[in-house]
JSON list of N, CA and C in Angstrom, two decimals:
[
{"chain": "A", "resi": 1, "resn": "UNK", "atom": "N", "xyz": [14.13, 2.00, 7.84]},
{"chain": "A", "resi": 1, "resn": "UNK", "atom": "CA", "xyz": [13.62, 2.82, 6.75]},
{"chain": "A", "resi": 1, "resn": "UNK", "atom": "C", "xyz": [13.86, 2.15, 5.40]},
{"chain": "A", "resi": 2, "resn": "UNK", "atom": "N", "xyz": [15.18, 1.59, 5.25]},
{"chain": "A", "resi": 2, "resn": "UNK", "atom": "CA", "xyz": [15.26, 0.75, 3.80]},
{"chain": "A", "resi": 2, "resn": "UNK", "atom": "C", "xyz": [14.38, -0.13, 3.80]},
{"chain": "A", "resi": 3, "resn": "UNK", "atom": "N", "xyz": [14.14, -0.71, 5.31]},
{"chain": "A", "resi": 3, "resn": "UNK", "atom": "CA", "xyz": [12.89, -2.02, 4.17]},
{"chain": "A", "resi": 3, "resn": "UNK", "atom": "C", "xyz": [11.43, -1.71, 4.22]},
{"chain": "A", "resi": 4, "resn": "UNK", "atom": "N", "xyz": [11.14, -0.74, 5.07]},
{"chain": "A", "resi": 4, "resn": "UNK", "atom": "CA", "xyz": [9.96, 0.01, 4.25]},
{"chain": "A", "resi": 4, "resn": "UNK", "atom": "C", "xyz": [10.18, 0.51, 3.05]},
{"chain": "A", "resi": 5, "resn": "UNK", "atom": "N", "xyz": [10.75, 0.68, 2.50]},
{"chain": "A", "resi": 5, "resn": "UNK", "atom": "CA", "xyz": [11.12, 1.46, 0.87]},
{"chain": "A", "resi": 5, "resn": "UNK", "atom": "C", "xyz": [11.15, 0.13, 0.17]},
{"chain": "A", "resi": 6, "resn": "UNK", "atom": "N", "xyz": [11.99, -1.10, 0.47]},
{"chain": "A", "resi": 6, "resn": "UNK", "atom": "CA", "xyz": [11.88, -2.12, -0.37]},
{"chain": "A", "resi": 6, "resn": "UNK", "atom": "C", "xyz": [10.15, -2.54, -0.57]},
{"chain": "A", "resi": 7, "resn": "UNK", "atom": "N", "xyz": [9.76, -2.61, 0.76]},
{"chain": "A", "resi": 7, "resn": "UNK", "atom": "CA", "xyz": [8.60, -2.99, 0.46]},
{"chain": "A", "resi": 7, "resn": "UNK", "atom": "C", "xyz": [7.46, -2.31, -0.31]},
{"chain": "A", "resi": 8, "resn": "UNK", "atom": "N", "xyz": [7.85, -0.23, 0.06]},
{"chain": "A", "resi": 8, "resn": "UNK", "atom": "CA", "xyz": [6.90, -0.26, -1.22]},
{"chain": "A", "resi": 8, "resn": "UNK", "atom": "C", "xyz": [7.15, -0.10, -2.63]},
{"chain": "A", "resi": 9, "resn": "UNK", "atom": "N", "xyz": [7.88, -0.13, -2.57]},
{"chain": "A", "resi": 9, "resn": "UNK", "atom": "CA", "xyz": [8.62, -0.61, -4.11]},
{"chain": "A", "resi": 9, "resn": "UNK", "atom": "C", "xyz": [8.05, -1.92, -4.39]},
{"chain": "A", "resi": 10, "resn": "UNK", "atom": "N", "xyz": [8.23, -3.09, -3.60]},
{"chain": "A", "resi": 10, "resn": "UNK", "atom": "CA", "xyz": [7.06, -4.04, -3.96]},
{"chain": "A", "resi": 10, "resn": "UNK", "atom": "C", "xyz": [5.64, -3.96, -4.34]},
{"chain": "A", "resi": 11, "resn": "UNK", "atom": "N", "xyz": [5.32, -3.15, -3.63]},
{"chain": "A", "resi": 11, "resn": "UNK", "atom": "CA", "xyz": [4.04, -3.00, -3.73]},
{"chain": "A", "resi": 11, "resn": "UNK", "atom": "C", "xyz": [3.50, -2.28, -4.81]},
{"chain": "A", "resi": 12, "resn": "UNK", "atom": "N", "xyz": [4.07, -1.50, -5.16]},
{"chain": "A", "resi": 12, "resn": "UNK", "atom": "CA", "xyz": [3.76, -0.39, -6.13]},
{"chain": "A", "resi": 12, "resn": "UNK", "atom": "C", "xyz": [4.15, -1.44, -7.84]},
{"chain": "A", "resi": 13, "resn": "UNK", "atom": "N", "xyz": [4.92, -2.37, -7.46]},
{"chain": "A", "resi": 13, "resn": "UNK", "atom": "CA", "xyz": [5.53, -3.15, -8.84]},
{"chain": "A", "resi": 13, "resn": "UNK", "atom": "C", "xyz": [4.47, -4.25, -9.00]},
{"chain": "A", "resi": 14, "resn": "UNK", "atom": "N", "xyz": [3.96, -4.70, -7.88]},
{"chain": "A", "resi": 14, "resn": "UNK", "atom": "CA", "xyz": [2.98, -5.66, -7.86]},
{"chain": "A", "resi": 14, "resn": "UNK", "atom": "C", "xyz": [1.34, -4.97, -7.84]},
{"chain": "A", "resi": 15, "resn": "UNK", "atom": "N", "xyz": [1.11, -3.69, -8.25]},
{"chain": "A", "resi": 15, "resn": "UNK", "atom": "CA", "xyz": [-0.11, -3.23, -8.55]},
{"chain": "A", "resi": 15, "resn": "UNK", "atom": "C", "xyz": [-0.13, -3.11, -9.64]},
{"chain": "A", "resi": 16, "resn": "UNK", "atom": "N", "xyz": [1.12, -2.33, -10.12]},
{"chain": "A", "resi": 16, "resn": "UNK", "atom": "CA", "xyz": [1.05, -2.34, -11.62]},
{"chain": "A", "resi": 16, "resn": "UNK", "atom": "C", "xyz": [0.73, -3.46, -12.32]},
{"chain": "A", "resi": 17, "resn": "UNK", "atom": "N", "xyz": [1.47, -4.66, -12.00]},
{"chain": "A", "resi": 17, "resn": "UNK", "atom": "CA", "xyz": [1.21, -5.83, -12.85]},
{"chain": "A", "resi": 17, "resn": "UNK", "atom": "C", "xyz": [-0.40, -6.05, -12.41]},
{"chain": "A", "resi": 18, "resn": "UNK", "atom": "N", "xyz": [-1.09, -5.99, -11.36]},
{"chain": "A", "resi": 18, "resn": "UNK", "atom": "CA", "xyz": [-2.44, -6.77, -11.56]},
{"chain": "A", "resi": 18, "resn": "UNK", "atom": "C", "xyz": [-3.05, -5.29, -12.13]},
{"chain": "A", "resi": 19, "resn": "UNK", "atom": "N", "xyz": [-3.05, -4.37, -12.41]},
{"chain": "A", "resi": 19, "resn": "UNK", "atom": "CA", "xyz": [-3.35, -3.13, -13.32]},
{"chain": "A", "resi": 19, "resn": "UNK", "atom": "C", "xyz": [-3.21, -3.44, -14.86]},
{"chain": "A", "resi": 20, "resn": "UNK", "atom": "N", "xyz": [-2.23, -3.80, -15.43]},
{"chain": "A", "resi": 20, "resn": "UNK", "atom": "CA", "xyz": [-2.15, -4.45, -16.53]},
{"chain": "A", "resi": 20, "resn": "UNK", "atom": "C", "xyz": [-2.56, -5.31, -16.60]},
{"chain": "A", "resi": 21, "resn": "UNK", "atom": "N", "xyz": [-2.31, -6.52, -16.13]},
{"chain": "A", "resi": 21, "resn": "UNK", "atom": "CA", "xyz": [-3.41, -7.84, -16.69]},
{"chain": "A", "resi": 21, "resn": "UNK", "atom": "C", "xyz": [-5.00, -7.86, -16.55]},
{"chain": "A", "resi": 22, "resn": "UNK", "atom": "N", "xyz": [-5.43, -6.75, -15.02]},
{"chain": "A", "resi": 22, "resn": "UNK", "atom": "CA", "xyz": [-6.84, -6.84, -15.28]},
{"chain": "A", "resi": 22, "resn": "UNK", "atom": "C", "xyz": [-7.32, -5.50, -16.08]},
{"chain": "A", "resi": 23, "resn": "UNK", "atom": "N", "xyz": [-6.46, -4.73, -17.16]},
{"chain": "A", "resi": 23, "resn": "UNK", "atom": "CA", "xyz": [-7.03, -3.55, -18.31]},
{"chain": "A", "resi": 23, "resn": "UNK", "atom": "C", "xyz": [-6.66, -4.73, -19.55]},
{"chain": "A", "resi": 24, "resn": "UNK", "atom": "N", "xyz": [-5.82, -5.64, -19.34]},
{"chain": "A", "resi": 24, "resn": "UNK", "atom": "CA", "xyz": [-6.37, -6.67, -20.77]},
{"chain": "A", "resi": 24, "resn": "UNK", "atom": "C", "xyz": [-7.46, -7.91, -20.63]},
{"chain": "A", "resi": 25, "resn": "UNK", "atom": "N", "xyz": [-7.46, -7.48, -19.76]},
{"chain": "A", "resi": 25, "resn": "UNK", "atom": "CA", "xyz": [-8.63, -9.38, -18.90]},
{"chain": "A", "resi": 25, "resn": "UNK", "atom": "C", "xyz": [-10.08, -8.55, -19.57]},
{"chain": "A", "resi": 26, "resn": "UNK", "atom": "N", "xyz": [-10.34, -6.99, -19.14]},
{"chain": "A", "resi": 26, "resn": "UNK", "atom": "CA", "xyz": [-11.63, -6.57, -19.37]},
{"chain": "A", "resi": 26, "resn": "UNK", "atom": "C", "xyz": [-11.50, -5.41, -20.49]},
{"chain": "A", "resi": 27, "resn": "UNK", "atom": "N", "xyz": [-10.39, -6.08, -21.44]},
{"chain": "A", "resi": 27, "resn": "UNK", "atom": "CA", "xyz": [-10.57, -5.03, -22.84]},
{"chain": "A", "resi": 27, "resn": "UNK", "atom": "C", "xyz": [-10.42, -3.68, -22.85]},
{"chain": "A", "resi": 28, "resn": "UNK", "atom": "N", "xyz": [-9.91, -2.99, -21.52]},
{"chain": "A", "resi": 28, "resn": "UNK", "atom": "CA", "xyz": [-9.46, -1.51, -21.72]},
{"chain": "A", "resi": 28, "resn": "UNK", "atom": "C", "xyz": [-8.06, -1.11, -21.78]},
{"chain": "A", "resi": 29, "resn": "UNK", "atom": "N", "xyz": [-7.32, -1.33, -22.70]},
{"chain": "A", "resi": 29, "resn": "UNK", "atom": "CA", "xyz": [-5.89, -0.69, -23.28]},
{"chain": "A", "resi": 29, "resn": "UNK", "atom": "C", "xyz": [-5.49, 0.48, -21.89]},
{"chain": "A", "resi": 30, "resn": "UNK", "atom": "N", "xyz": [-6.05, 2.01, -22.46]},
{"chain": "A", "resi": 30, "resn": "UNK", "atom": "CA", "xyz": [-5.36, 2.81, -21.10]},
{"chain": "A", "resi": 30, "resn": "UNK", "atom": "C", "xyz": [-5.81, 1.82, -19.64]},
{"chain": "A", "resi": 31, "resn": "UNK", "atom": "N", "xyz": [-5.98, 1.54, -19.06]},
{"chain": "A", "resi": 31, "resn": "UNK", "atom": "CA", "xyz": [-6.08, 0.72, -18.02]},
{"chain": "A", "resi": 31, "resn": "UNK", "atom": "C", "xyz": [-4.69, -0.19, -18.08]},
{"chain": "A", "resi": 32, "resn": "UNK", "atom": "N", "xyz": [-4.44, -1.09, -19.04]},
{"chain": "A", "resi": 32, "resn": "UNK", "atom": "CA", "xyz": [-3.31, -1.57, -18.91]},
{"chain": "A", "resi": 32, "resn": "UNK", "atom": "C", "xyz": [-2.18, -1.27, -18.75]},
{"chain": "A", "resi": 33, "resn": "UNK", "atom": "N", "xyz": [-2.30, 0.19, -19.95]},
{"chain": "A", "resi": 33, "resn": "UNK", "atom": "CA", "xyz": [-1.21, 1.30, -20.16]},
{"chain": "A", "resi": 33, "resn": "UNK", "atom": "C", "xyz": [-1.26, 1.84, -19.01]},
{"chain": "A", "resi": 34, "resn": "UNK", "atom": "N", "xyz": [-1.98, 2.10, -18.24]},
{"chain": "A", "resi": 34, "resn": "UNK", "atom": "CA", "xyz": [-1.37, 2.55, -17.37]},
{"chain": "A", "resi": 34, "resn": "UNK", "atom": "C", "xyz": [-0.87, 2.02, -15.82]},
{"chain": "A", "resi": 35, "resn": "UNK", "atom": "N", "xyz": [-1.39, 0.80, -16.01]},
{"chain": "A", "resi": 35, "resn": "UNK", "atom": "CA", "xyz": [-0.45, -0.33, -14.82]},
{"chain": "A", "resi": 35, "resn": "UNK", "atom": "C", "xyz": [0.67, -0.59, -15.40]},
{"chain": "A", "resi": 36, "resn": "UNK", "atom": "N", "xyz": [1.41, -1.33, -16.88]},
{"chain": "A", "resi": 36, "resn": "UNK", "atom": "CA", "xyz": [2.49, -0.52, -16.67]},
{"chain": "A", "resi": 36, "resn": "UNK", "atom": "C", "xyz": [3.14, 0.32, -16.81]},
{"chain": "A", "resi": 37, "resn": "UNK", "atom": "N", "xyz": [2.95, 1.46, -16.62]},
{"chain": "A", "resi": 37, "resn": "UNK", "atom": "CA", "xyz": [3.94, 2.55, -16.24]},
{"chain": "A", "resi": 37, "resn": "UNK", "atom": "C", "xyz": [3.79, 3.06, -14.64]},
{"chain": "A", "resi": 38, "resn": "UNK", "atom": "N", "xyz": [2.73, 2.57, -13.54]},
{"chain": "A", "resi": 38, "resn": "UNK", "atom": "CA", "xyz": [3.20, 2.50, -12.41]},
{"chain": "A", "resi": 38, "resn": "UNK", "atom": "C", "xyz": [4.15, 1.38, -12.09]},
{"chain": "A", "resi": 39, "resn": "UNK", "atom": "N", "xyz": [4.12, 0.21, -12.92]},
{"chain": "A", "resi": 39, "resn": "UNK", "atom": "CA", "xyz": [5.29, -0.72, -12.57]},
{"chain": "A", "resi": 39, "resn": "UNK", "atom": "C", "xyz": [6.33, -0.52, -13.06]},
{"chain": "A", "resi": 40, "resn": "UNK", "atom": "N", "xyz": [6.14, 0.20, -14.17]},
{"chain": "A", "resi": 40, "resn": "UNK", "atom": "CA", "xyz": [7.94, 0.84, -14.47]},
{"chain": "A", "resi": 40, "resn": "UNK", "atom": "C", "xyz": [8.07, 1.80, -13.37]},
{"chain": "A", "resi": 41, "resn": "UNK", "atom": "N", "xyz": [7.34, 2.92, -12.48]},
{"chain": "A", "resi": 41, "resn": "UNK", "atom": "CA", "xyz": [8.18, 3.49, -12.00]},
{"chain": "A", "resi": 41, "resn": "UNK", "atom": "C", "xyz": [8.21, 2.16, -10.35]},
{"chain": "A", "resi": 42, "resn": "UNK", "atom": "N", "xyz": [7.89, 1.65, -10.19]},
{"chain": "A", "resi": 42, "resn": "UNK", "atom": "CA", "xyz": [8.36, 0.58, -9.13]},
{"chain": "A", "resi": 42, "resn": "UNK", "atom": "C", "xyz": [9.42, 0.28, -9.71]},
{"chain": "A", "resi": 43, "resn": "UNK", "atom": "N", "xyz": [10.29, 0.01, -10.74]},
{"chain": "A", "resi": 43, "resn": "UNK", "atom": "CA", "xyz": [11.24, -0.94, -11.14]},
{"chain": "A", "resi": 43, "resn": "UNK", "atom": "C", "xyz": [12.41, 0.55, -11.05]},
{"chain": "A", "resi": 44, "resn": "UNK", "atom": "N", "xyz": [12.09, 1.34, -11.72]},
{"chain": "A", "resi": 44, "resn": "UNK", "atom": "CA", "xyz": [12.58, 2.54, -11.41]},
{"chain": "A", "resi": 44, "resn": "UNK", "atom": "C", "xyz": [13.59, 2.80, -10.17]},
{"chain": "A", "resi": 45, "resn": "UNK", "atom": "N", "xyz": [12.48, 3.40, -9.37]},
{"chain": "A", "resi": 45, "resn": "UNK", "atom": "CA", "xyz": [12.92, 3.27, -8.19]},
{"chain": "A", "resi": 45, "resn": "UNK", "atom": "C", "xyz": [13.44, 2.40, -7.43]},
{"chain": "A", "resi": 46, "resn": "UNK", "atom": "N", "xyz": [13.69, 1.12, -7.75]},
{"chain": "A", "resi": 46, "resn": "UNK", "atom": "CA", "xyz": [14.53, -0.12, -6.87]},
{"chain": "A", "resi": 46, "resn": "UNK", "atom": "C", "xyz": [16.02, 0.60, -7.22]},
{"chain": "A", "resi": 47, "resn": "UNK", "atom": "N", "xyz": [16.05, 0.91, -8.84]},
{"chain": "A", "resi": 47, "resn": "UNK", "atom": "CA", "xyz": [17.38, 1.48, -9.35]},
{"chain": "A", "resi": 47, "resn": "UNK", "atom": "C", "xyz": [17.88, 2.34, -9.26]},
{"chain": "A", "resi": 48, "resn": "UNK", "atom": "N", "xyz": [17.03, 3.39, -8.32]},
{"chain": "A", "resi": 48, "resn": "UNK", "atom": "CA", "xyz": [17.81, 4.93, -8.13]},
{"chain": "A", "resi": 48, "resn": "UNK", "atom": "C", "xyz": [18.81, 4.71, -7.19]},
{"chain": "A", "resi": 49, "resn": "UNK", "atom": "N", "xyz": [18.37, 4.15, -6.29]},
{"chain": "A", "resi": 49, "resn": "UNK", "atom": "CA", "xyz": [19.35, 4.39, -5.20]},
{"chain": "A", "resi": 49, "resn": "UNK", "atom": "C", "xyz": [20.34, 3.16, -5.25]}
]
């Protein structure tokens, strides 16, 4: 069960980032804004537990 959780914690940290770079690649701000703050809560969550 932990390394399914690590992994989606990966996953969720590594959408955010291509969420942000492709809302600045095609000029839409909320788009970016909001990849990261799904990658803050990936980073988040590595730290709760």
């Amino acid at each position: 069960m932990k390394h399914q959780r690590r992994v989606g914690e990966l996953i969720t940290i590594c959408c955010g980032i291509v969420l942000a770079v492709g809302g600045l690649f095609v000029n839409v701000p909320p788009v970016a804004y909001g990849g990261l703050c799904i990658m803050g809560l990936g980073v988040i969550s590595v730290f709760w537990r």
